CSV table of C-alpha atoms and ligand atoms in Angstrom, one decimal:
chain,number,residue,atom,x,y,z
K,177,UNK,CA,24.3,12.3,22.6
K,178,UNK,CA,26.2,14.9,21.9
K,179,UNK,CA,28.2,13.1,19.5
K,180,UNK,CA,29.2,15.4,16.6
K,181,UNK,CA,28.1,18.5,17.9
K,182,UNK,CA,30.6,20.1,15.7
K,183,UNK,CA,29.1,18.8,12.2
K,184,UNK,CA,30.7,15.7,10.2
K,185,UNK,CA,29.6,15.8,7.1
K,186,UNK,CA,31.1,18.0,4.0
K,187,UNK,CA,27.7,19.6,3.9
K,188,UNK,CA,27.6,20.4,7.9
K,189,UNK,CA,30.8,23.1,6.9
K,190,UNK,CA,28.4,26.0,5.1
K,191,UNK,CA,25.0,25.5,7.5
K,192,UNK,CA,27.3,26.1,10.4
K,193,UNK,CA,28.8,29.0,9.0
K,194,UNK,CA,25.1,30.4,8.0
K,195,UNK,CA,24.1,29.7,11.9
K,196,UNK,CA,26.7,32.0,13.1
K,197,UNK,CA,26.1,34.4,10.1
K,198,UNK,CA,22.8,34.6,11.7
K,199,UNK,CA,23.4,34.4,15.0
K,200,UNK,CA,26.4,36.7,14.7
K,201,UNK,CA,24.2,39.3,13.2
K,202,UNK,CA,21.4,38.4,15.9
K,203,UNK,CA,23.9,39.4,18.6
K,204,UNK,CA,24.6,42.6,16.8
K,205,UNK,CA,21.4,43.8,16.1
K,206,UNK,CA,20.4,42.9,20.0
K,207,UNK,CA,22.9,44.3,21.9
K,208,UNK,CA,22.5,47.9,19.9
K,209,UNK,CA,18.7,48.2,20.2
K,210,UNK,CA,18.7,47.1,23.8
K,211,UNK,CA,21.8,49.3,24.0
K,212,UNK,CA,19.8,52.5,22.9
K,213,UNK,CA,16.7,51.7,24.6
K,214,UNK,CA,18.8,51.9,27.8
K,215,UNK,CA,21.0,54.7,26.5
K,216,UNK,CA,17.5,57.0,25.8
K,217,UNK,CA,15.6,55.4,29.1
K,218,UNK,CA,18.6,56.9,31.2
K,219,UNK,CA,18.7,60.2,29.1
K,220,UNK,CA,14.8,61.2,28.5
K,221,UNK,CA,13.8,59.9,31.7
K,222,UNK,CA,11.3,62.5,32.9
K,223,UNK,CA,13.9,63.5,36.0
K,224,UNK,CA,16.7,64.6,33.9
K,225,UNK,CA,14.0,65.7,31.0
K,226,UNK,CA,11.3,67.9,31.8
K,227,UNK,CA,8.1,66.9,29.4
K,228,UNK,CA,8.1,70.8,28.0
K,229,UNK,CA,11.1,70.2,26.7
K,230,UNK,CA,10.0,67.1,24.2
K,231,UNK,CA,9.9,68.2,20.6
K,232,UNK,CA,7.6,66.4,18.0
K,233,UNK,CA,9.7,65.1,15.3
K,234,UNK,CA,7.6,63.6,12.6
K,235,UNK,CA,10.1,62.4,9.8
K,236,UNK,CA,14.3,62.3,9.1
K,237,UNK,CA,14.9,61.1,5.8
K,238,UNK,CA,18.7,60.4,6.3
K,239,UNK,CA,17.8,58.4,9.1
K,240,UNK,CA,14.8,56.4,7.6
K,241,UNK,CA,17.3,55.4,4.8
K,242,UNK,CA,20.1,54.4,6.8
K,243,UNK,CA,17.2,51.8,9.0
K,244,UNK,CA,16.2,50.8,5.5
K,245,UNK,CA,19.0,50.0,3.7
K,246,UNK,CA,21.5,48.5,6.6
K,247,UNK,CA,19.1,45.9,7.6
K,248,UNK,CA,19.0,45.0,3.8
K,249,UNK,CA,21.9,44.5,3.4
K,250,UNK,CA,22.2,42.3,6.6
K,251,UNK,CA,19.2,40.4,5.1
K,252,UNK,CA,21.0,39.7,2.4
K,253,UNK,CA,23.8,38.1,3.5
K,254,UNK,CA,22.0,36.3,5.7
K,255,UNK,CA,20.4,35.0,2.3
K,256,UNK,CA,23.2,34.7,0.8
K,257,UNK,CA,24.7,32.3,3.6
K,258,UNK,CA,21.8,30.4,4.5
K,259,UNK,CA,21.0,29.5,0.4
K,260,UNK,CA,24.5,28.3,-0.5
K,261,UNK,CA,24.1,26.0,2.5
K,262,UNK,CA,20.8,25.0,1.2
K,263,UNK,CA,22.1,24.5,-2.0
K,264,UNK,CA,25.2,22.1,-0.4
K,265,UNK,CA,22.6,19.8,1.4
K,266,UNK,CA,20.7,19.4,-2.0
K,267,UNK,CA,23.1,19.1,-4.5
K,268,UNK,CA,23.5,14.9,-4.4
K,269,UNK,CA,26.7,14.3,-5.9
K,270,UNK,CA,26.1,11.5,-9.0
K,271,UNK,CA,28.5,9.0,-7.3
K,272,UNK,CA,26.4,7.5,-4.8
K,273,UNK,CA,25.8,5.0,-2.6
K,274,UNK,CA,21.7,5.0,-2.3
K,275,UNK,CA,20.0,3.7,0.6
K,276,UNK,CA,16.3,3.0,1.1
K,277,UNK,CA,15.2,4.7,4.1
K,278,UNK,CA,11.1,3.4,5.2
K,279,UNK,CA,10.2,5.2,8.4
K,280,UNK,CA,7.3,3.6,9.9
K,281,UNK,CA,5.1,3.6,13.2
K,282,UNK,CA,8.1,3.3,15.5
K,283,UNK,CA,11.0,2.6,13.5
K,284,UNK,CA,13.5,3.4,10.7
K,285,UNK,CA,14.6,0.7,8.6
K,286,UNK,CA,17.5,1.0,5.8
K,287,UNK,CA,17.7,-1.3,2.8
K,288,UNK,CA,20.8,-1.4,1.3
K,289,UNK,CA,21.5,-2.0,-2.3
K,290,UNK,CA,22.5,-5.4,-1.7
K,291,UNK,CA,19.1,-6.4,0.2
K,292,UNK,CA,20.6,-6.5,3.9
K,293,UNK,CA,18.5,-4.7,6.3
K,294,UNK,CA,19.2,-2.5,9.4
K,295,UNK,CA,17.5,-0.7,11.9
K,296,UNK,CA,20.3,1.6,12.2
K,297,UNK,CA,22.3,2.9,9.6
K,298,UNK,CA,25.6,2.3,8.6
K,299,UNK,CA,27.8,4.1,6.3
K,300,UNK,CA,31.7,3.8,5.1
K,301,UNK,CA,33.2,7.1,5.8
K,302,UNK,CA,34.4,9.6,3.2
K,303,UNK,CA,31.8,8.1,0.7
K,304,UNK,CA,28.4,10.0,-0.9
K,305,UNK,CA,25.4,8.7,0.5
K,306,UNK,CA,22.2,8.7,-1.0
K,307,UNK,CA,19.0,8.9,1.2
K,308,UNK,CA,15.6,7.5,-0.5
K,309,UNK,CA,13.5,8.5,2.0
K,310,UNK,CA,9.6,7.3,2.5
K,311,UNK,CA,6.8,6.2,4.9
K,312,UNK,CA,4.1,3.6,3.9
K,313,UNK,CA,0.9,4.7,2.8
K,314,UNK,CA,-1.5,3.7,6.3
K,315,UNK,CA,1.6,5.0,8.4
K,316,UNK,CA,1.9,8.9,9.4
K,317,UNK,CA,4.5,11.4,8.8
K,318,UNK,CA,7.7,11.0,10.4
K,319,UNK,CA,11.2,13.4,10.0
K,320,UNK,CA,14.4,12.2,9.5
K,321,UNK,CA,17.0,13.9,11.4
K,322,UNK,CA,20.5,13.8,11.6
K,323,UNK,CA,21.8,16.6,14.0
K,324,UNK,CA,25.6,15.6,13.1
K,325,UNK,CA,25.3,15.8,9.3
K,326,UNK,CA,23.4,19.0,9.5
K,327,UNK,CA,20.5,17.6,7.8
K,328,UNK,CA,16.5,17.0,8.1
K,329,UNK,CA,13.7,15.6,5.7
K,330,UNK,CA,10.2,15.3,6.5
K,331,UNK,CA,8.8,11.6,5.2
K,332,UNK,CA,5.2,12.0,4.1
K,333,UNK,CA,3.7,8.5,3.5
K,334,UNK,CA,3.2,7.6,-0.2
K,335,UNK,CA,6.2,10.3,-1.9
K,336,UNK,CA,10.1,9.5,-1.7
K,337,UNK,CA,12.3,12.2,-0.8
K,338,UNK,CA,16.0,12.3,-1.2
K,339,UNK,CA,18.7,13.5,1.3
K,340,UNK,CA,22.6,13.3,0.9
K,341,UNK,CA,25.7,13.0,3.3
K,342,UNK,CA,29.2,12.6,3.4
K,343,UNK,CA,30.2,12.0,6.5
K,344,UNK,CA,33.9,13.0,7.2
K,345,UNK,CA,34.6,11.5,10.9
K,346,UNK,CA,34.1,7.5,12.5
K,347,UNK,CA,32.1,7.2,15.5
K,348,UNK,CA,27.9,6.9,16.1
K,349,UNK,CA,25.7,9.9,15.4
K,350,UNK,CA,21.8,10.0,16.6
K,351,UNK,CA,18.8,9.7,14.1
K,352,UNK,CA,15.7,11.1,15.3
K,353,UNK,CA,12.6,11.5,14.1
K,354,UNK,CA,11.7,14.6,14.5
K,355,UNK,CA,8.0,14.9,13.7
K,356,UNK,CA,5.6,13.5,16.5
K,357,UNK,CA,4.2,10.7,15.4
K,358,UNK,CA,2.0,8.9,18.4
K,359,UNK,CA,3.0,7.4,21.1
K,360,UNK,CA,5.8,5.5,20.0
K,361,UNK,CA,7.3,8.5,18.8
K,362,UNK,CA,10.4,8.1,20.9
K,363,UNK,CA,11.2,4.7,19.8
K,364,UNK,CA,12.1,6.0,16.5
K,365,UNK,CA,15.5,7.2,18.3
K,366,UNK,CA,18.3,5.4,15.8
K,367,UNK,CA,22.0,5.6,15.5
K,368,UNK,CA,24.0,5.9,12.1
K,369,UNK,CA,27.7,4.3,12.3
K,370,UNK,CA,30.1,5.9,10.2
K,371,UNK,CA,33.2,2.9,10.0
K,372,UNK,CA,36.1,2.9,8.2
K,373,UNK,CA,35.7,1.9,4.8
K,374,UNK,CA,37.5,-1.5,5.6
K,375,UNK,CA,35.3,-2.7,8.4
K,376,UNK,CA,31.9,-1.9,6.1
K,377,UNK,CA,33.1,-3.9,3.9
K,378,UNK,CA,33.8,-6.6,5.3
K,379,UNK,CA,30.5,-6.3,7.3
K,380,UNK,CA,28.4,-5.5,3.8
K,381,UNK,CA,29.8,-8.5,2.2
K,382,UNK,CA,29.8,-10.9,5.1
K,383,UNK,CA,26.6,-12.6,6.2
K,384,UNK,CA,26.8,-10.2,9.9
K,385,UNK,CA,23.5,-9.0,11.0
K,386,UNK,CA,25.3,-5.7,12.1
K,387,UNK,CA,29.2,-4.6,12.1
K,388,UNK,CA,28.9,-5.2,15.7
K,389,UNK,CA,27.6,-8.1,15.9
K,390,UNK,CA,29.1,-12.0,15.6
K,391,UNK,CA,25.6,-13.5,15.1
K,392,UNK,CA,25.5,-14.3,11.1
K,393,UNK,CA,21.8,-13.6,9.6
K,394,UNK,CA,21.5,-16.8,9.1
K,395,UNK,CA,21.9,-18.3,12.2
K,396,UNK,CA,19.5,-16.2,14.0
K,397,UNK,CA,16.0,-17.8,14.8
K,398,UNK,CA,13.9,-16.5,11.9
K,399,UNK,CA,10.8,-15.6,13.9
K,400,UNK,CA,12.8,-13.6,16.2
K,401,UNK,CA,14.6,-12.0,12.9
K,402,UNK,CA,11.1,-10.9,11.6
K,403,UNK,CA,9.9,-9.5,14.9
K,404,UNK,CA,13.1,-6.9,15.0
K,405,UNK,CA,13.1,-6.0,11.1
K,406,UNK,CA,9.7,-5.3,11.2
K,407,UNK,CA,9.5,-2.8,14.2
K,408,UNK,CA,7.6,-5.1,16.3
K,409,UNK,CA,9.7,-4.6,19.2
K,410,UNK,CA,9.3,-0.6,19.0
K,411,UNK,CA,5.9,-1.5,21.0
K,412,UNK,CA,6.2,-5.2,22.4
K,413,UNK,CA,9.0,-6.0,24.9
K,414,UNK,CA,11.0,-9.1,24.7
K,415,UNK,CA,11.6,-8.9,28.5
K,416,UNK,CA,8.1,-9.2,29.9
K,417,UNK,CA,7.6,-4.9,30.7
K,418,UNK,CA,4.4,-3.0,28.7
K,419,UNK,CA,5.3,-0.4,25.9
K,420,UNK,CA,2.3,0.4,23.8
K,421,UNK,CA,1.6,-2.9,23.5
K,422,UNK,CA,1.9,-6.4,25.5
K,423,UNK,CA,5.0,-7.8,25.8
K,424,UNK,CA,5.9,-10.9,23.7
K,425,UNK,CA,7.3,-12.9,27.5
K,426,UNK,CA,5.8,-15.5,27.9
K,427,UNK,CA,3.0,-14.8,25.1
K,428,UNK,CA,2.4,-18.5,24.3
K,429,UNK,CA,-0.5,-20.1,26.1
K,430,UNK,CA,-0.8,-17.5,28.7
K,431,UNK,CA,-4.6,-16.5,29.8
K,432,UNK,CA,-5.5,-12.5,28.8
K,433,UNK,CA,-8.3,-10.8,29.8
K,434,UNK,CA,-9.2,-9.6,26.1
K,435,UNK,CA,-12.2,-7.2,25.4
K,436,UNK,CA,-14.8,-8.2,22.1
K,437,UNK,CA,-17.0,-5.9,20.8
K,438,UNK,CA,-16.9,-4.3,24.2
K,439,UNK,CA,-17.0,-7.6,27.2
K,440,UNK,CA,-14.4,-8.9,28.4
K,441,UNK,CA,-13.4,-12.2,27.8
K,442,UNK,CA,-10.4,-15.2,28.8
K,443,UNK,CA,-8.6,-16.1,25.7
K,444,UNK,CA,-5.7,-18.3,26.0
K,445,UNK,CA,-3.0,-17.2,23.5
K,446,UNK,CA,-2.6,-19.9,20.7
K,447,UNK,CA,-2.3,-20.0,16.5
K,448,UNK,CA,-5.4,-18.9,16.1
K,449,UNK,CA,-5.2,-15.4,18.6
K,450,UNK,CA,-1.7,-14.6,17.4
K,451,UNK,CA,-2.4,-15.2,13.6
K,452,UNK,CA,-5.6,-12.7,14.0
K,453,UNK,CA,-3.6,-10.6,16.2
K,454,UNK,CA,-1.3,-9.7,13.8
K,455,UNK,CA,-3.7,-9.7,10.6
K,456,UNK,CA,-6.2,-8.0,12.5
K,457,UNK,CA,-4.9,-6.5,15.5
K,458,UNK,CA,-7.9,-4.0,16.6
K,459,UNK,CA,-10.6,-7.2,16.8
K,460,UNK,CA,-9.5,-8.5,20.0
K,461,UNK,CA,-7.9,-5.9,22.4
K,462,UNK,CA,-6.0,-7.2,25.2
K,463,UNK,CA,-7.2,-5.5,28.6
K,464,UNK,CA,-5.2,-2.1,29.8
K,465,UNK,CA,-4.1,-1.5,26.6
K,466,UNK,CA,-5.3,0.7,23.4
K,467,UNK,CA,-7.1,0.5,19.7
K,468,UNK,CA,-5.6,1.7,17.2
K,469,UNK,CA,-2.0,1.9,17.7
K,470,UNK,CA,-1.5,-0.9,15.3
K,471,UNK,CA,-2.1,-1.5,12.1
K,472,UNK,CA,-2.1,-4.9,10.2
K,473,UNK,CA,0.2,-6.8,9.0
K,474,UNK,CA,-1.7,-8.2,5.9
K,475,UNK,CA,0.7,-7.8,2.6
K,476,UNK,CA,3.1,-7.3,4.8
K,477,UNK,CA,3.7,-10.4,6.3
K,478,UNK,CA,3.3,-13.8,4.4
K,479,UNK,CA,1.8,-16.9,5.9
K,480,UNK,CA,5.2,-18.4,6.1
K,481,UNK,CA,6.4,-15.3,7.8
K,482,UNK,CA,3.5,-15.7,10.4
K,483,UNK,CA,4.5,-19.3,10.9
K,484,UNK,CA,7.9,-18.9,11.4
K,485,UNK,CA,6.4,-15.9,14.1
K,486,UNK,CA,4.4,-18.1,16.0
K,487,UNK,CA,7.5,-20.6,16.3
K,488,UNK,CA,9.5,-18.3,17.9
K,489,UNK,CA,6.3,-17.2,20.4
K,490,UNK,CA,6.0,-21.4,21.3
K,491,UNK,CA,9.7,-22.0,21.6
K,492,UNK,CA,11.7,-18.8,22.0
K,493,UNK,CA,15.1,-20.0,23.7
K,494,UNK,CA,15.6,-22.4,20.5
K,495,UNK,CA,17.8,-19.0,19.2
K,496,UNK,CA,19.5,-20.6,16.3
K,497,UNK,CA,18.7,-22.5,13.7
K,498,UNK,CA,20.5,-26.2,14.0
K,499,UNK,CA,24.4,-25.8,13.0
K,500,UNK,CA,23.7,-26.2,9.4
K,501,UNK,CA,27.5,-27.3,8.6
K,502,UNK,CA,27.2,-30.4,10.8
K,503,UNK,CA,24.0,-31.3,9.4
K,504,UNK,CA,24.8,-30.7,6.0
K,505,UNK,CA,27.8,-32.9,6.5
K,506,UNK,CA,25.4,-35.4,7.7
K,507,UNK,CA,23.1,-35.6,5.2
K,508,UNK,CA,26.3,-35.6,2.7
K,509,UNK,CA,27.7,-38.5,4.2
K,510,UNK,CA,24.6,-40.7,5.0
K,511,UNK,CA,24.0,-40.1,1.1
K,512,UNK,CA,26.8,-40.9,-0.5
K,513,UNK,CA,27.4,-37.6,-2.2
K,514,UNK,CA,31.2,-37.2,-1.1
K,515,UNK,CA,32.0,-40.3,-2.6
K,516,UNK,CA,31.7,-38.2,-6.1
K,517,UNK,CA,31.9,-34.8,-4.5
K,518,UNK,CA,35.0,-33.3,-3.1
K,519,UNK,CA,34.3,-30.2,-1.0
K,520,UNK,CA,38.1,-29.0,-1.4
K,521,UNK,CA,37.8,-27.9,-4.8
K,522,UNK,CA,39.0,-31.0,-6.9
K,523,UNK,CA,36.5,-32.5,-8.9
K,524,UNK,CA,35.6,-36.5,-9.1
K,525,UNK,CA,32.9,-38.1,-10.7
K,526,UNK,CA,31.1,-34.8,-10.2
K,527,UNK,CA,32.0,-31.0,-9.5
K,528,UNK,CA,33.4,-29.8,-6.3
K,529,UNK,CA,31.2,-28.5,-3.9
K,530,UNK,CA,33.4,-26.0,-2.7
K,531,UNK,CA,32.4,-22.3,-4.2
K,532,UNK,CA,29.4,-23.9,-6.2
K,533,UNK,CA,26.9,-21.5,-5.4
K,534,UNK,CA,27.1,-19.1,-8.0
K,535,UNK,CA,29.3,-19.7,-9.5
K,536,UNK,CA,28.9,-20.2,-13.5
K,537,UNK,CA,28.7,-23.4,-15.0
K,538,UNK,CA,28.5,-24.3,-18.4
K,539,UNK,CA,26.3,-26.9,-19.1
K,540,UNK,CA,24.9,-29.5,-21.7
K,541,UNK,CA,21.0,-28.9,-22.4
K,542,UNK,CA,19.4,-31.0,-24.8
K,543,UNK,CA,23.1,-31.4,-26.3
K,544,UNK,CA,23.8,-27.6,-26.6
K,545,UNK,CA,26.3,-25.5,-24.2
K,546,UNK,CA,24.9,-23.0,-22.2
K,547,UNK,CA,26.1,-20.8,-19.7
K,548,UNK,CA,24.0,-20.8,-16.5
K,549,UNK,CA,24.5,-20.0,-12.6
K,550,UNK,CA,24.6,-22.4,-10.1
K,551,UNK,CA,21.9,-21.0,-7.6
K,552,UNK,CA,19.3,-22.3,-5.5
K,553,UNK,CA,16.9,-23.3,-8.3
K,554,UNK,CA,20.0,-24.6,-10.3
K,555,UNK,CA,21.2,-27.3,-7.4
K,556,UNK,CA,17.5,-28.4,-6.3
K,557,UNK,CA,17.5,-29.1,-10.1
K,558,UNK,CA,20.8,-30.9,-10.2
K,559,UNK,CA,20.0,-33.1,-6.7
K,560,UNK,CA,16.4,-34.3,-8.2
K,561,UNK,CA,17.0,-34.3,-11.8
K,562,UNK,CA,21.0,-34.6,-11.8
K,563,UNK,CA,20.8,-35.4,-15.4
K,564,UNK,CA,19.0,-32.6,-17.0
K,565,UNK,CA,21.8,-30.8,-16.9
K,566,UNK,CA,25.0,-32.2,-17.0
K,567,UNK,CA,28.1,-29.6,-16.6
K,568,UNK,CA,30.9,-29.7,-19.1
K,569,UNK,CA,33.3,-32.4,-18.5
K,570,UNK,CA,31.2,-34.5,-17.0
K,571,UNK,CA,29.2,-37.5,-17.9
K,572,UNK,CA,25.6,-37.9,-17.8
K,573,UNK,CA,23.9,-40.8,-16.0
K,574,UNK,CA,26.9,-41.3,-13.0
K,575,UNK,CA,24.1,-39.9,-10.3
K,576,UNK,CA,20.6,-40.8,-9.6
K,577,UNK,CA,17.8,-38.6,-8.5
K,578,UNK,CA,17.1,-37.9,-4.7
K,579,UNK,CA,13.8,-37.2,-5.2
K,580,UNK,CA,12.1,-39.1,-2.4
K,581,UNK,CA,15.4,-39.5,-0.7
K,582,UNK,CA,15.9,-35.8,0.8
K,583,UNK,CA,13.2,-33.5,1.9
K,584,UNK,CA,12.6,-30.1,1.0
K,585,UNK,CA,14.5,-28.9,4.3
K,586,UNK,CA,17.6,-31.4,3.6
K,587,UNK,CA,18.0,-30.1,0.6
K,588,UNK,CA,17.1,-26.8,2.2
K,589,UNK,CA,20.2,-27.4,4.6
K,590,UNK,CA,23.0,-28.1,1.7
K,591,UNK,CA,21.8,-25.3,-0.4
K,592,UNK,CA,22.6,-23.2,2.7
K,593,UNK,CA,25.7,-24.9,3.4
K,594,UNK,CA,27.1,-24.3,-0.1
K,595,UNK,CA,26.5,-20.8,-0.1
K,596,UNK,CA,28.9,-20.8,2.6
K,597,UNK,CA,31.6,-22.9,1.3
D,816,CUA,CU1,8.3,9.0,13.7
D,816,CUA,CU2,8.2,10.7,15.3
């Protein structure tokens, strides 16, 4: 917790020298007033200073100046220190890295420029980061704070502010929000991971759901994925214990006492409860538990999204998704398709599979050359209407359509597969 207490970021330099500007000066200024209050207490107490003695002094101009213009000056450098601090927390160097930062009701969530997503943040060392910081307009105001980089920036929903760091030493640094927000308020407690500029890398380009973390995006159960990048779990336990709201343990057909417009009724949790529990999630309030601590999820959840949810409520130990190399293979081989398709890089009848996704292709359209990439839309193409676009060096009409012969999710599978190849 206490985890760069000393400041690691190139900004955290200045602002700690401001705080012991001030709080050198603070000192200072205590220790003599207390100092002559004690000083006069012991000399004019009334014992050693009979009260005819007192004289009534109504004005000293020397000494009026002197109280006027030393604490002036002091002010002033206190200015001095504190603004050129300020300034080196908002000066955001042009070479950036810029992060999207959404705080929400209970949780932070960082987009990176390349479209992963974290909870936590985390950074390469020695590099300028770019905070784009904002909260959603139905959400409340939440503060960004990062005690080890010296920095804080209040989020108020609907504007974006900006916030900069450099952080200068490895390790893992708290985020709080520090702006009480309800009762999940706490929840909002994150880490940012500074790593070497090697092992961000290799996690930023890799498929890794964190640096830490073996399990590829990919692989993880997709319901379960949406739950965590969406905050769900700030209020809903996967291991059966109440936060704000009811833990997601055992959700799927179990009996809850739920209250409508005001009686309580038995409602067995199925499609229908869950869908409207997430659309609408103040209609049907499960006993012991509050209104109005969460707000829907429509627009921000599609239908699919709520589908793939409700798969992982009916059958949450089913963690990954099948091995999609060893049924990729499958549906390869039961096909036909490496019969004309190496996946080592030599080409046959047809084009390697091995680095095909995205790679550019230049292909024959309507007898013309054109450059395209090979992505998703670009292989469903080529498996159900191989011949629309034949690539260069290759003859039309050597592969038939599979239209009718793979479904969506086989084709689903190899598109996967080649990404990864
Ligand atoms: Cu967000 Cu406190």
């Amino acid at each position: 917790m206490l985890n760069g207490i000393e400041g690691v970021s190139t900004a955290s330099g200045s602002v700690n020298t401001a705080m012991y500007v001030v709080y050198g000066i603070s000192i200072g200024v205590f220790v003599l007033v207390i100092g002559i209050m004690f000083y006069f207490a012991y000399k004019y107490s009334s014992k050693r200073y009979p009260r005819n003695k007192i004289k009534n002094i109504e004005h000293n101009t020397p000494l009026e100046i002197v109280w006027t213009v030393i604490p002036l000056f002091l002010v002033m450098i206190m200015f001095y220190y504190g603004f050129s601090s300020l300034k080196a927390l908002r000066t955001i160097p042009k070479n950036n890295m810029e992060i999207q930062v959404t705080g929400q009701m209970w949780f932070w969530k960082h987009k990176y420029p390349n479209g992963k997503v974290t909870k936590d943040l985390y950074v390469p060392v020695g590099k300028n980061i770019k905070l784009d910081l904002t909260a959603p307009k139905n959400d409340v105001i939440h503060s960004y704070y990062v005690p080890a980089f010296r920095f804080k920036q209040d989020v108020v929903p609907g504007y974006t502010y900006h916030a900069w760091f450099n952080a200068t030493k490895k390790g893992a640094y708290d985020i709080e929000c520090a702006e009480y927000c309800g009762l999940g308020h706490s929840s909002m407690l994150a880490k940012v991971y500074v790593l070497s500029q090697k092992d961000f890398d290799e996690w930023y380009n890799s498929d890794r759901k964190t640096p830490f973390s073996k399990e590829s995006a990919s692989d993880e159960n997709p319901g379960l994925a949406l739950i965590k990048s969406n905050g769900c779990t700030s209020c809903h336990t996967l291991d059966g214990s109440p936060l704000v709201g009811p833990s997601f343990k055992g959700l799927w057909g179990r009996s809850e006492k739920v209250k409508i417009d005001g009686v309580l009724k038995d409602v067995v949790v199925d499609e229908k409860y869950l869908k409207e529990s997430i659309l609408n999630p103040n209609a049907d309030i499960v006993e012991g538990f509050n209104a109005g601590m969460m707000s829907s999820y429509k627009g921000k959840l599609s239908d699919k999204d709520i589908g793939n949810i409700i798969e992982y409520f009916k059958n949450p130990n089913a963690k990954k998704k099948e091995d999609v190399k060893a049924k990729a293979t499958e549906i390869l081989e039961s096909n036909g398709c490496l019969g004309c398709h190496s996946t080592d890089g030599s080409p046959l009848v047809g084009p390697s599979y091995k680095g095909i996704f995205g790679r550019k292709v230049k292909v024959k359209i309507d007898g013309t050359l054109k450059e395209v990439v090979s992505d998703a839309s670009y292989l469903r193409e080529s498996i159900l209407d191989p011949n629309a676009k034949v690539v260069d060096g290759f003859s039309a009409g050597m592969m038939s359509s599979y239209k009718g012969k793979l479904s969506d999710k086989d084709i689903d599978i190899l598109i996967a597969y080649f990404k990864g190849l």
